[in-house]
mmCIF file of C-alpha atoms in Angstrom:
data_model
loop_
_atom_site.group_PDB
_atom_site.id
_atom_site.type_symbol
_atom_site.label_atom_id
_atom_site.label_comp_id
_atom_site.label_asym_id
_atom_site.label_seq_id
_atom_site.Cartn_x
_atom_site.Cartn_y
_atom_site.Cartn_z
ATOM 1 C CA MET A 1 15.070 -67.010 -53.260
ATOM 2 C CA PRO A 2 13.399 -63.590 -53.928
ATOM 3 C CA TYR A 3 16.759 -62.011 -54.682
ATOM 4 C CA THR A 4 17.706 -64.953 -56.909
ATOM 5 C CA LEU A 5 14.580 -64.298 -58.967
ATOM 6 C CA LEU A 6 15.516 -60.606 -59.169
ATOM 7 C CA LYS A 7 19.006 -61.538 -60.397
ATOM 8 C CA GLU A 8 17.547 -63.844 -63.058
ATOM 9 C CA ASN A 9 15.270 -61.035 -64.224
ATOM 10 C CA ILE A 10 18.156 -58.559 -64.425
ATOM 11 C CA ASP A 11 20.304 -61.092 -66.313
ATOM 12 C CA LYS A 12 17.694 -61.087 -69.114
ATOM 13 C CA HIS A 13 18.540 -57.436 -69.784
ATOM 14 C CA ILE A 14 22.087 -56.736 -68.623
ATOM 15 C CA GLN A 15 24.958 -58.513 -66.871
ATOM 16 C CA PHE A 16 25.944 -57.527 -63.334
ATOM 17 C CA SER A 17 28.951 -58.961 -61.565
ATOM 18 C CA ASP A 18 28.203 -60.580 -58.210
ATOM 19 C CA SER A 19 29.459 -57.507 -56.365
ATOM 20 C CA GLU A 20 27.407 -55.180 -58.607
ATOM 21 C CA PHE A 21 24.275 -57.219 -57.971
ATOM 22 C CA GLU A 22 24.971 -57.205 -54.231
ATOM 23 C CA THR A 23 25.168 -53.403 -54.297
ATOM 24 C CA TYR A 24 22.036 -53.174 -56.474
ATOM 25 C CA SER A 25 19.923 -55.613 -54.442
ATOM 26 C CA HIS A 26 20.897 -53.913 -51.162
ATOM 27 C CA PHE A 27 18.546 -51.043 -52.098
ATOM 28 C CA PHE A 28 15.480 -53.314 -52.333
ATOM 29 C CA TYR A 29 13.403 -54.325 -49.329
ATOM 30 C CA PRO A 30 10.840 -57.145 -49.148
ATOM 31 C CA LYS A 31 7.152 -56.600 -48.461
ATOM 32 C CA THR A 32 4.333 -59.118 -48.038
ATOM 33 C CA ILE A 33 0.838 -58.158 -49.214
ATOM 34 C CA SER A 34 -2.211 -60.209 -48.241
ATOM 35 C CA LYS A 35 -4.900 -61.104 -50.755
ATOM 36 C CA LYS A 36 -7.165 -58.106 -51.533
ATOM 37 C CA ASP A 37 -4.811 -55.643 -49.783
ATOM 38 C CA PHE A 38 -3.465 -52.655 -51.697
ATOM 39 C CA LEU A 39 0.161 -51.913 -52.466
ATOM 40 C CA LEU A 40 -1.019 -48.547 -53.838
ATOM 41 C CA ARG A 41 -4.380 -46.764 -53.901
ATOM 42 C CA GLN A 42 -5.507 -44.404 -56.637
ATOM 43 C CA GLY A 43 -4.871 -40.836 -55.418
ATOM 44 C CA ASP A 44 -1.879 -41.698 -53.200
ATOM 45 C CA VAL A 45 1.647 -40.895 -54.370
ATOM 46 C CA CYS A 46 3.559 -43.963 -55.601
ATOM 47 C CA ARG A 47 6.884 -44.003 -53.768
ATOM 48 C CA PHE A 48 8.205 -47.330 -55.095
ATOM 49 C CA GLU A 49 8.929 -49.579 -57.995
ATOM 50 C CA GLY A 50 8.295 -53.204 -57.148
ATOM 51 C CA PHE A 51 9.469 -56.565 -58.397
ATOM 52 C CA VAL A 52 6.973 -59.388 -57.809
ATOM 53 C CA THR A 53 8.561 -62.481 -56.276
ATOM 54 C CA LYS A 54 5.326 -64.312 -55.444
ATOM 55 C CA GLY A 55 1.629 -63.934 -56.163
ATOM 56 C CA CYS A 56 -0.410 -61.770 -58.508
ATOM 57 C CA PHE A 57 -1.390 -58.093 -58.620
ATOM 58 C CA ARG A 58 -3.792 -56.118 -60.737
ATOM 59 C CA LEU A 59 -3.050 -52.537 -61.733
ATOM 60 C CA PHE A 60 -6.294 -50.725 -62.390
ATOM 61 C CA THR A 61 -8.160 -47.454 -62.332
ATOM 62 C CA ILE A 62 -11.763 -46.604 -61.545
ATOM 63 C CA ASP A 63 -13.286 -44.139 -64.028
ATOM 64 C CA ASN A 64 -15.855 -41.417 -63.258
ATOM 65 C CA ASP A 65 -18.709 -43.862 -63.922
ATOM 66 C CA GLY A 66 -17.324 -46.332 -61.375
ATOM 67 C CA ASN A 67 -16.061 -48.766 -64.008
ATOM 68 C CA GLU A 68 -12.883 -50.691 -63.302
ATOM 69 C CA ASN A 69 -10.272 -50.664 -66.068
ATOM 70 C CA VAL A 70 -7.281 -53.000 -65.689
ATOM 71 C CA LEU A 71 -4.018 -51.790 -67.200
ATOM 72 C CA TYR A 72 -2.242 -55.080 -66.546
ATOM 73 C CA PHE A 73 -1.699 -57.988 -64.194
ATOM 74 C CA ALA A 74 1.689 -58.630 -62.617
ATOM 75 C CA VAL A 75 2.810 -62.060 -61.481
ATOM 76 C CA GLU A 76 6.095 -63.517 -60.300
ATOM 77 C CA ASP A 77 9.042 -62.046 -62.266
ATOM 78 C CA TRP A 78 7.105 -58.891 -63.285
ATOM 79 C CA TRP A 79 7.538 -55.279 -62.189
ATOM 80 C CA VAL A 80 4.785 -53.089 -60.670
ATOM 81 C CA THR A 81 4.476 -49.336 -60.245
ATOM 82 C CA ASP A 82 2.415 -46.360 -61.318
ATOM 83 C CA ILE A 83 5.221 -44.935 -63.463
ATOM 84 C CA ASP A 84 3.598 -41.506 -63.822
ATOM 85 C CA SER A 85 3.080 -41.106 -60.077
ATOM 86 C CA PHE A 86 6.512 -42.559 -59.246
ATOM 87 C CA THR A 87 8.369 -40.379 -61.739
ATOM 88 C CA ASN A 88 6.506 -37.141 -61.044
ATOM 89 C CA GLN A 89 5.609 -37.800 -57.383
ATOM 90 C CA ALA A 90 2.004 -36.907 -58.263
ATOM 91 C CA PRO A 91 -1.217 -38.607 -57.131
ATOM 92 C CA ALA A 92 -1.510 -42.088 -58.625
ATOM 93 C CA LEU A 93 -4.009 -42.755 -61.379
ATOM 94 C CA LEU A 94 -3.731 -46.482 -60.660
ATOM 95 C CA SER A 95 -4.398 -48.779 -57.745
ATOM 96 C CA ILE A 96 -2.276 -51.891 -57.223
ATOM 97 C CA GLN A 97 -4.077 -54.712 -55.427
ATOM 98 C CA ALA A 98 -2.975 -58.246 -54.558
ATOM 99 C CA LEU A 99 -5.246 -60.914 -56.055
ATOM 100 C CA GLU A 100 -3.622 -63.533 -53.824
ATOM 101 C CA ASP A 101 -1.103 -63.506 -50.981
ATOM 102 C CA SER A 102 1.899 -61.891 -52.630
ATOM 103 C CA GLU A 103 5.463 -60.738 -52.055
ATOM 104 C CA VAL A 104 7.432 -57.938 -53.689
ATOM 105 C CA LEU A 105 10.862 -56.357 -53.495
ATOM 106 C CA LEU A 106 10.538 -52.564 -53.414
ATOM 107 C CA ILE A 107 12.889 -49.719 -54.193
ATOM 108 C CA ASN A 108 12.081 -46.063 -53.492
ATOM 109 C CA LYS A 109 12.760 -43.123 -55.794
ATOM 110 C CA GLU A 110 15.676 -41.721 -53.767
ATOM 111 C CA ASP A 111 17.479 -45.063 -53.712
ATOM 112 C CA LYS A 112 16.868 -45.601 -57.420
ATOM 113 C CA GLU A 113 18.368 -42.166 -58.147
ATOM 114 C CA ARG A 114 21.303 -43.023 -55.867
ATOM 115 C CA LEU A 115 21.853 -46.240 -57.829
ATOM 116 C CA TYR A 116 21.857 -44.283 -61.101
ATOM 117 C CA GLN A 117 24.720 -42.213 -59.714
ATOM 118 C CA GLN A 118 26.668 -45.125 -58.224
ATOM 119 C CA MET A 119 26.124 -47.664 -61.002
ATOM 120 C CA PRO A 120 25.660 -46.370 -64.555
ATOM 121 C CA LYS A 121 24.591 -49.893 -65.589
ATOM 122 C CA VAL A 122 21.388 -49.423 -63.592
ATOM 123 C CA GLU A 123 20.321 -46.520 -65.783
ATOM 124 C CA LYS A 124 20.943 -48.685 -68.849
ATOM 125 C CA LEU A 125 18.983 -51.534 -67.246
ATOM 126 C CA PHE A 126 15.904 -49.404 -66.599
ATOM 127 C CA ARG A 127 16.131 -47.808 -70.058
ATOM 128 C CA ILE A 128 16.038 -51.269 -71.645
ATOM 129 C CA MET A 129 13.155 -52.381 -69.419
ATOM 130 C CA THR A 130 11.221 -49.160 -70.135
ATOM 131 C CA GLN A 131 11.654 -49.651 -73.886
ATOM 132 C CA LYS A 132 10.358 -53.228 -73.628
ATOM 133 C CA THR A 133 7.377 -52.029 -71.592
ATOM 134 C CA LEU A 134 6.558 -49.348 -74.166
ATOM 135 C CA VAL A 135 6.714 -51.927 -76.975
ATOM 136 C CA SER A 136 4.329 -54.160 -75.033
ATOM 137 C CA LEU A 137 1.890 -51.315 -74.364
ATOM 138 C CA GLN A 138 2.019 -50.204 -77.999
ATOM 139 C CA ARG A 139 1.212 -53.730 -79.161
ATOM 140 C CA ARG A 140 -1.674 -53.905 -76.709
ATOM 141 C CA LEU A 141 -3.100 -50.610 -77.999
ATOM 142 C CA ILE A 142 -2.893 -51.896 -81.554
ATOM 143 C CA ARG A 143 -4.653 -55.150 -80.565
ATOM 144 C CA ASN A 144 -7.379 -53.189 -78.768
ATOM 145 C CA HIS A 145 -8.029 -51.148 -81.915
ATOM 146 C CA SER A 146 -7.697 -53.883 -84.519
ATOM 147 C CA TYR A 147 -8.626 -57.226 -82.907
ATOM 148 C CA THR A 148 -12.156 -58.425 -82.243
ATOM 149 C CA ALA A 149 -13.096 -59.187 -78.638
ATOM 150 C CA ASP A 150 -12.740 -62.916 -79.397
ATOM 151 C CA GLU A 151 -9.244 -62.373 -80.817
ATOM 152 C CA ARG A 152 -8.194 -60.252 -77.820
ATOM 153 C CA TYR A 153 -9.421 -62.921 -75.421
ATOM 154 C CA LEU A 154 -7.651 -65.729 -77.309
ATOM 155 C CA HIS A 155 -4.439 -63.709 -77.475
ATOM 156 C CA PHE A 156 -4.582 -63.075 -73.716
ATOM 157 C CA ILE A 157 -5.169 -66.699 -72.674
ATOM 158 C CA THR A 158 -2.548 -68.086 -75.054
ATOM 159 C CA THR A 159 0.079 -65.432 -74.259
ATOM 160 C CA TYR A 160 -0.489 -65.404 -70.486
ATOM 161 C CA PRO A 161 -1.982 -68.826 -69.580
ATOM 162 C CA LYS A 162 -0.666 -68.770 -65.993
ATOM 163 C CA ILE A 163 -2.198 -65.361 -65.375
ATOM 164 C CA ALA A 164 -5.514 -66.236 -67.056
ATOM 165 C CA GLN A 165 -5.939 -69.245 -64.742
ATOM 166 C CA LYS A 166 -5.770 -66.988 -61.679
ATOM 167 C CA LEU A 167 -8.445 -64.547 -62.854
ATOM 168 C CA THR A 168 -12.211 -64.285 -62.798
ATOM 169 C CA ASN A 169 -14.268 -63.419 -65.879
ATOM 170 C CA LEU A 170 -14.817 -59.956 -64.365
ATOM 171 C CA GLN A 171 -11.072 -59.331 -64.073
ATOM 172 C CA ILE A 172 -10.349 -60.537 -67.604
ATOM 173 C CA ALA A 173 -13.219 -58.422 -68.937
ATOM 174 C CA ALA A 174 -11.862 -55.310 -67.151
ATOM 175 C CA TYR A 175 -8.492 -55.931 -68.815
ATOM 176 C CA LEU A 176 -9.909 -56.559 -72.297
ATOM 177 C CA GLY A 177 -12.459 -53.736 -72.163
ATOM 178 C CA ILE A 178 -15.487 -55.994 -72.680
ATOM 179 C CA SER A 179 -18.346 -57.198 -70.476
ATOM 180 C CA HIS A 180 -17.896 -60.228 -68.238
ATOM 181 C CA GLU A 181 -20.988 -61.733 -69.902
ATOM 182 C CA PHE A 182 -19.160 -61.565 -73.223
ATOM 183 C CA VAL A 183 -16.124 -63.302 -71.691
ATOM 184 C CA SER A 184 -18.457 -66.076 -70.492
ATOM 185 C CA LYS A 185 -19.897 -66.437 -74.012
ATOM 186 C CA ILE A 186 -16.404 -66.610 -75.543
ATOM 187 C CA ARG A 187 -15.349 -69.269 -73.016
ATOM 188 C CA LYS A 188 -18.474 -71.341 -73.750
ATOM 189 C CA LYS A 189 -17.888 -71.031 -77.501
ATOM 190 C CA ILE A 190 -14.289 -72.201 -77.115
ATOM 191 C CA ALA A 191 -15.315 -75.092 -74.831
ATOM 192 C CA SER A 192 -17.938 -76.252 -77.331
ATOM 193 C CA LYS A 193 -15.302 -76.493 -80.090
ATOM 194 C CA LYS A 194 -13.125 -78.893 -78.065
#
């Protein structure tokens, strides 16, 4: 099942033959992460890219004032990594923590480089996925600069309803860059309009 989900994800971007996918998937290994455990801690070097097959992760950083800032949440059919740390093999700026019992398929940097050499389609695949990620991050930056807190919250819960259901007000607030009290007020305002 986990590898079937990986194949379905790849098929959204590029077509692999069955033998190509078999070669590709051979380089991934499964890992189970218990709720609240870390896949990566800020300061460690990220040695993997991961594909989530079950559960939910948060990718976040703690600033100098001790505030938690969530870059994104990753659920089933999403990818997780600290791309800066993975690419440059430098200390991670992000932590990756499971918010529930979770499972991922991981690939290390050496194997990914090996795949680039063996299968040129893999390089094309990750280029396409990187472009889509950059578009998503650019749109989020624009929303953060031009949307009100209410609009950002509404966009998040309507765009990612399955993720929003799994999260606390604190976690949503850390993602949106607002206080958890403000998230509570927005939720109450929305509930009162129903």
